[in-house]
């Protein structure tokens, strides 16, 4: 078990506290984005970004604190940070691609896309063009 020092110097406590608060706020904002945004394609961005930057802030605070506490360079958090920064965006991209392919396969249009706008007046679409009847009458 590690002994926690009772008196931490301010030059260590302030940066560690700021990194922890910053990481907490970033993670909270990403979580709120996950809860509040209406569609999957919008919801996926909040956690993808907040995982990367929030976890990075937590890991930097941990690295700084334990480097000073153990009086040696603690860098294994850098490996964790690199792993999170590489895997979180790739995972989000793969989830978005999977959702797009699923929607295309099921014939659904993304709820984020607006329906096609009707043409301006005076322009005919292919549905409005009248084809002549075979019996010579015009409708």
PDB file of C-alpha atoms in Angstrom:
ATOM      1  CA  UNK A   1       0.000   0.000   0.000  1.00  0.00           C
ATOM      2  CA  UNK A   2       1.271   3.427  -0.891  1.00  0.00           C
ATOM      3  CA  UNK A   3       1.558   6.108   1.744  1.00  0.00           C
ATOM      4  CA  UNK A   4      -0.178   9.327   0.732  1.00  0.00           C
ATOM      5  CA  UNK A   5       1.748  12.399   1.866  1.00  0.00           C
ATOM      6  CA  UNK A   6      -0.146  14.648   4.216  1.00  0.00           C
ATOM      7  CA  UNK A   7       1.551  17.824   3.066  1.00  0.00           C
ATOM      8  CA  UNK A   8       1.638  18.204  -0.723  1.00  0.00           C
ATOM      9  CA  UNK A   9       3.446  21.239  -2.043  1.00  0.00           C
ATOM     10  CA  UNK A  10       1.264  23.794  -3.872  1.00  0.00           C
ATOM     11  CA  UNK A  11       3.395  23.616  -7.023  1.00  0.00           C
ATOM     12  CA  UNK A  12       2.262  19.991  -7.348  1.00  0.00           C
ATOM     13  CA  UNK A  13      -1.278  20.253  -5.980  1.00  0.00           C
ATOM     14  CA  UNK A  14      -2.410  23.140  -8.203  1.00  0.00           C
ATOM     15  CA  UNK A  15      -1.511  21.620 -11.618  1.00  0.00           C
ATOM     16  CA  UNK A  16      -2.820  18.202 -10.598  1.00  0.00           C
ATOM     17  CA  UNK A  17      -6.089  19.719  -9.349  1.00  0.00           C
ATOM     18  CA  UNK A  18      -6.462  21.821 -12.522  1.00  0.00           C
ATOM     19  CA  UNK A  19      -5.862  18.793 -14.763  1.00  0.00           C
ATOM     20  CA  UNK A  20      -8.391  16.733 -12.791  1.00  0.00           C
ATOM     21  CA  UNK A  21     -11.002  19.504 -12.924  1.00  0.00           C
ATOM     22  CA  UNK A  22     -10.374  20.066 -16.642  1.00  0.00           C
ATOM     23  CA  UNK A  23     -10.668  16.324 -17.365  1.00  0.00           C
ATOM     24  CA  UNK A  24     -13.854  16.114 -15.300  1.00  0.00           C
ATOM     25  CA  UNK A  25     -15.471  19.043 -17.121  1.00  0.00           C
ATOM     26  CA  UNK A  26     -14.541  17.683 -20.542  1.00  0.00           C
ATOM     27  CA  UNK A  27     -15.908  14.260 -19.651  1.00  0.00           C
ATOM     28  CA  UNK A  28     -19.100  15.812 -18.234  1.00  0.00           C
ATOM     29  CA  UNK A  29     -19.653  17.833 -21.408  1.00  0.00           C
ATOM     30  CA  UNK A  30     -19.183  14.714 -23.537  1.00  0.00           C
ATOM     31  CA  UNK A  31     -21.648  12.812 -21.369  1.00  0.00           C
ATOM     32  CA  UNK A  32     -24.212  15.604 -21.658  1.00  0.00           C
ATOM     33  CA  UNK A  33     -23.766  15.502 -25.433  1.00  0.00           C
ATOM     34  CA  UNK A  34     -24.445  11.778 -25.353  1.00  0.00           C
ATOM     35  CA  UNK A  35     -27.646  12.319 -23.377  1.00  0.00           C
ATOM     36  CA  UNK A  36     -28.989  15.455 -25.054  1.00  0.00           C
ATOM     37  CA  UNK A  37     -28.340  15.099 -28.780  1.00  0.00           C
ATOM     38  CA  UNK A  38     -31.231  13.508 -30.704  1.00  0.00           C
ATOM     39  CA  UNK A  39     -29.616  11.201 -33.281  1.00  0.00           C
ATOM     40  CA  UNK A  40     -26.910   8.566 -33.206  1.00  0.00           C
ATOM     41  CA  UNK A  41     -24.733  10.417 -35.682  1.00  0.00           C
ATOM     42  CA  UNK A  42     -24.724  13.484 -33.448  1.00  0.00           C
ATOM     43  CA  UNK A  43     -24.402  11.568 -30.178  1.00  0.00           C
ATOM     44  CA  UNK A  44     -21.269   9.691 -31.198  1.00  0.00           C
ATOM     45  CA  UNK A  45     -19.091  12.828 -31.363  1.00  0.00           C
ATOM     46  CA  UNK A  46     -19.382  13.825 -27.693  1.00  0.00           C
ATOM     47  CA  UNK A  47     -18.004  10.652 -26.142  1.00  0.00           C
ATOM     48  CA  UNK A  48     -15.369  10.162 -28.831  1.00  0.00           C
ATOM     49  CA  UNK A  49     -13.790  13.527 -28.157  1.00  0.00           C
ATOM     50  CA  UNK A  50     -14.348  13.582 -24.412  1.00  0.00           C
ATOM     51  CA  UNK A  51     -12.830  10.142 -23.927  1.00  0.00           C
ATOM     52  CA  UNK A  52      -9.692  11.252 -25.693  1.00  0.00           C
ATOM     53  CA  UNK A  53      -9.165  14.606 -23.990  1.00  0.00           C
ATOM     54  CA  UNK A  54     -10.719  13.813 -20.616  1.00  0.00           C
ATOM     55  CA  UNK A  55      -8.721  10.630 -20.172  1.00  0.00           C
ATOM     56  CA  UNK A  56      -5.604  12.459 -21.358  1.00  0.00           C
ATOM     57  CA  UNK A  57      -6.071  15.082 -18.635  1.00  0.00           C
ATOM     58  CA  UNK A  58      -6.591  12.408 -15.968  1.00  0.00           C
ATOM     59  CA  UNK A  59      -3.525  10.505 -17.089  1.00  0.00           C
ATOM     60  CA  UNK A  60      -1.332  13.632 -17.188  1.00  0.00           C
ATOM     61  CA  UNK A  61      -2.423  14.485 -13.644  1.00  0.00           C
ATOM     62  CA  UNK A  62      -1.613  10.943 -12.542  1.00  0.00           C
ATOM     63  CA  UNK A  63       1.773  11.020 -14.251  1.00  0.00           C
ATOM     64  CA  UNK A  64       2.692  14.341 -12.653  1.00  0.00           C
ATOM     65  CA  UNK A  65       1.520  13.333  -9.177  1.00  0.00           C
ATOM     66  CA  UNK A  66       3.241   9.942  -9.064  1.00  0.00           C
ATOM     67  CA  UNK A  67       6.445  11.281 -10.633  1.00  0.00           C
ATOM     68  CA  UNK A  68       6.825  13.755  -7.768  1.00  0.00           C
ATOM     69  CA  UNK A  69       5.540  11.346  -5.109  1.00  0.00           C
ATOM     70  CA  UNK A  70       7.874   8.473  -6.048  1.00  0.00           C
ATOM     71  CA  UNK A  71      10.787  10.794  -6.960  1.00  0.00           C
ATOM     72  CA  UNK A  72      11.331   9.025 -10.279  1.00  0.00           C
ATOM     73  CA  UNK A  73       9.937   9.442 -13.768  1.00  0.00           C
ATOM     74  CA  UNK A  74       6.635   7.567 -14.122  1.00  0.00           C
ATOM     75  CA  UNK A  75       5.819   7.227 -17.809  1.00  0.00           C
ATOM     76  CA  UNK A  76       3.579   4.166 -18.090  1.00  0.00           C
ATOM     77  CA  UNK A  77       0.631   6.584 -18.239  1.00  0.00           C
ATOM     78  CA  UNK A  78       2.033   7.763 -21.580  1.00  0.00           C
ATOM     79  CA  UNK A  79       1.439   4.292 -22.988  1.00  0.00           C
ATOM     80  CA  UNK A  80      -2.148   4.341 -21.719  1.00  0.00           C
ATOM     81  CA  UNK A  81      -2.660   7.827 -23.181  1.00  0.00           C
ATOM     82  CA  UNK A  82      -1.283   6.749 -26.560  1.00  0.00           C
ATOM     83  CA  UNK A  83      -3.533   3.686 -26.566  1.00  0.00           C
ATOM     84  CA  UNK A  84      -6.652   5.740 -25.712  1.00  0.00           C
ATOM     85  CA  UNK A  85      -5.825   8.452 -28.255  1.00  0.00           C
ATOM     86  CA  UNK A  86      -5.389   5.857 -30.979  1.00  0.00           C
ATOM     87  CA  UNK A  87      -8.347   3.618 -30.221  1.00  0.00           C
ATOM     88  CA  UNK A  88     -11.140   6.050 -29.256  1.00  0.00           C
ATOM     89  CA  UNK A  89     -11.342   7.936 -32.598  1.00  0.00           C
ATOM     90  CA  UNK A  90     -10.949   4.734 -34.609  1.00  0.00           C
ATOM     91  CA  UNK A  91     -13.726   3.057 -32.629  1.00  0.00           C
ATOM     92  CA  UNK A  92     -16.024   6.054 -33.145  1.00  0.00           C
ATOM     93  CA  UNK A  93     -15.297   6.057 -36.882  1.00  0.00           C
ATOM     94  CA  UNK A  94     -16.044   2.332 -37.160  1.00  0.00           C
ATOM     95  CA  UNK A  95     -19.315   2.748 -35.241  1.00  0.00           C
ATOM     96  CA  UNK A  96     -20.378   5.580 -37.561  1.00  0.00           C
ATOM     97  CA  UNK A  97     -19.531   3.575 -40.679  1.00  0.00           C
ATOM     98  CA  UNK A  98     -21.451   0.600 -39.361  1.00  0.00           C
ATOM     99  CA  UNK A  99     -24.500   2.784 -38.734  1.00  0.00           C
ATOM    100  CA  UNK A 100     -24.290   4.290 -42.231  1.00  0.00           C
ATOM    101  CA  UNK A 101     -24.053   0.856 -43.881  1.00  0.00           C
ATOM    102  CA  UNK A 102     -26.924  -0.433 -41.743  1.00  0.00           C
ATOM    103  CA  UNK A 103     -29.100   2.512 -42.753  1.00  0.00           C
ATOM    104  CA  UNK A 104     -28.219   2.093 -46.429  1.00  0.00           C
ATOM    105  CA  UNK A 105     -28.934  -1.636 -46.326  1.00  0.00           C
ATOM    106  CA  UNK A 106     -32.314  -1.081 -44.651  1.00  0.00           C
ATOM    107  CA  UNK A 107     -33.224   1.695 -47.092  1.00  0.00           C
ATOM    108  CA  UNK A 108     -33.466   4.321 -44.383  1.00  0.00           C
ATOM    109  CA  UNK A 109     -32.312   7.850 -44.838  1.00  0.00           C
ATOM    110  CA  UNK A 110     -30.315   9.410 -42.036  1.00  0.00           C
ATOM    111  CA  UNK A 111     -32.585  11.417 -39.713  1.00  0.00           C
ATOM    112  CA  UNK A 112     -30.060  14.236 -39.882  1.00  0.00           C
ATOM    113  CA  UNK A 113     -30.492  14.790 -43.613  1.00  0.00           C
ATOM    114  CA  UNK A 114     -33.190  17.101 -44.880  1.00  0.00           C
ATOM    115  CA  UNK A 115     -35.592  15.779 -47.492  1.00  0.00           C
ATOM    116  CA  UNK A 116     -35.092  16.908 -51.060  1.00  0.00           C
ATOM    117  CA  UNK A 117     -36.454  20.388 -51.681  1.00  0.00           C
ATOM    118  CA  UNK A 118     -39.108  20.816 -54.369  1.00  0.00           C
ATOM    119  CA  UNK A 119     -37.937  22.509 -57.563  1.00  0.00           C
ATOM    120  CA  UNK A 120     -38.484  26.215 -58.076  1.00  0.00           C
ATOM    121  CA  UNK A 121     -41.653  27.246 -59.888  1.00  0.00           C
ATOM    122  CA  UNK A 122     -41.481  26.978 -63.651  1.00  0.00           C
ATOM    123  CA  UNK A 123     -39.210  23.956 -63.623  1.00  0.00           C
ATOM    124  CA  UNK A 124     -40.683  20.563 -64.271  1.00  0.00           C
ATOM    125  CA  UNK A 125     -39.474  17.370 -62.710  1.00  0.00           C
ATOM    126  CA  UNK A 126     -39.593  13.986 -64.347  1.00  0.00           C
ATOM    127  CA  UNK A 127     -42.752  13.195 -62.399  1.00  0.00           C
ATOM    128  CA  UNK A 128     -44.477  16.276 -63.768  1.00  0.00           C
ATOM    129  CA  UNK A 129     -43.588  15.721 -67.437  1.00  0.00           C
ATOM    130  CA  UNK A 130     -46.631  14.416 -69.304  1.00  0.00           C
ATOM    131  CA  UNK A 131     -46.026  11.626 -71.688  1.00  0.00           C
ATOM    132  CA  UNK A 132     -48.258  11.460 -74.757  1.00  0.00           C
ATOM    133  CA  UNK A 133     -50.790   8.683 -74.695  1.00  0.00           C
ATOM    134  CA  UNK A 134     -50.586   5.969 -77.215  1.00  0.00           C
ATOM    135  CA  UNK A 135     -54.179   6.545 -78.370  1.00  0.00           C
ATOM    136  CA  UNK A 136     -53.449  10.169 -79.408  1.00  0.00           C
ATOM    137  CA  UNK A 137     -55.377  11.876 -76.585  1.00  0.00           C
ATOM    138  CA  UNK A 138     -53.832  14.457 -74.305  1.00  0.00           C
ATOM    139  CA  UNK A 139     -54.774  14.299 -70.677  1.00  0.00           C
TER     140      UNK A 139
END
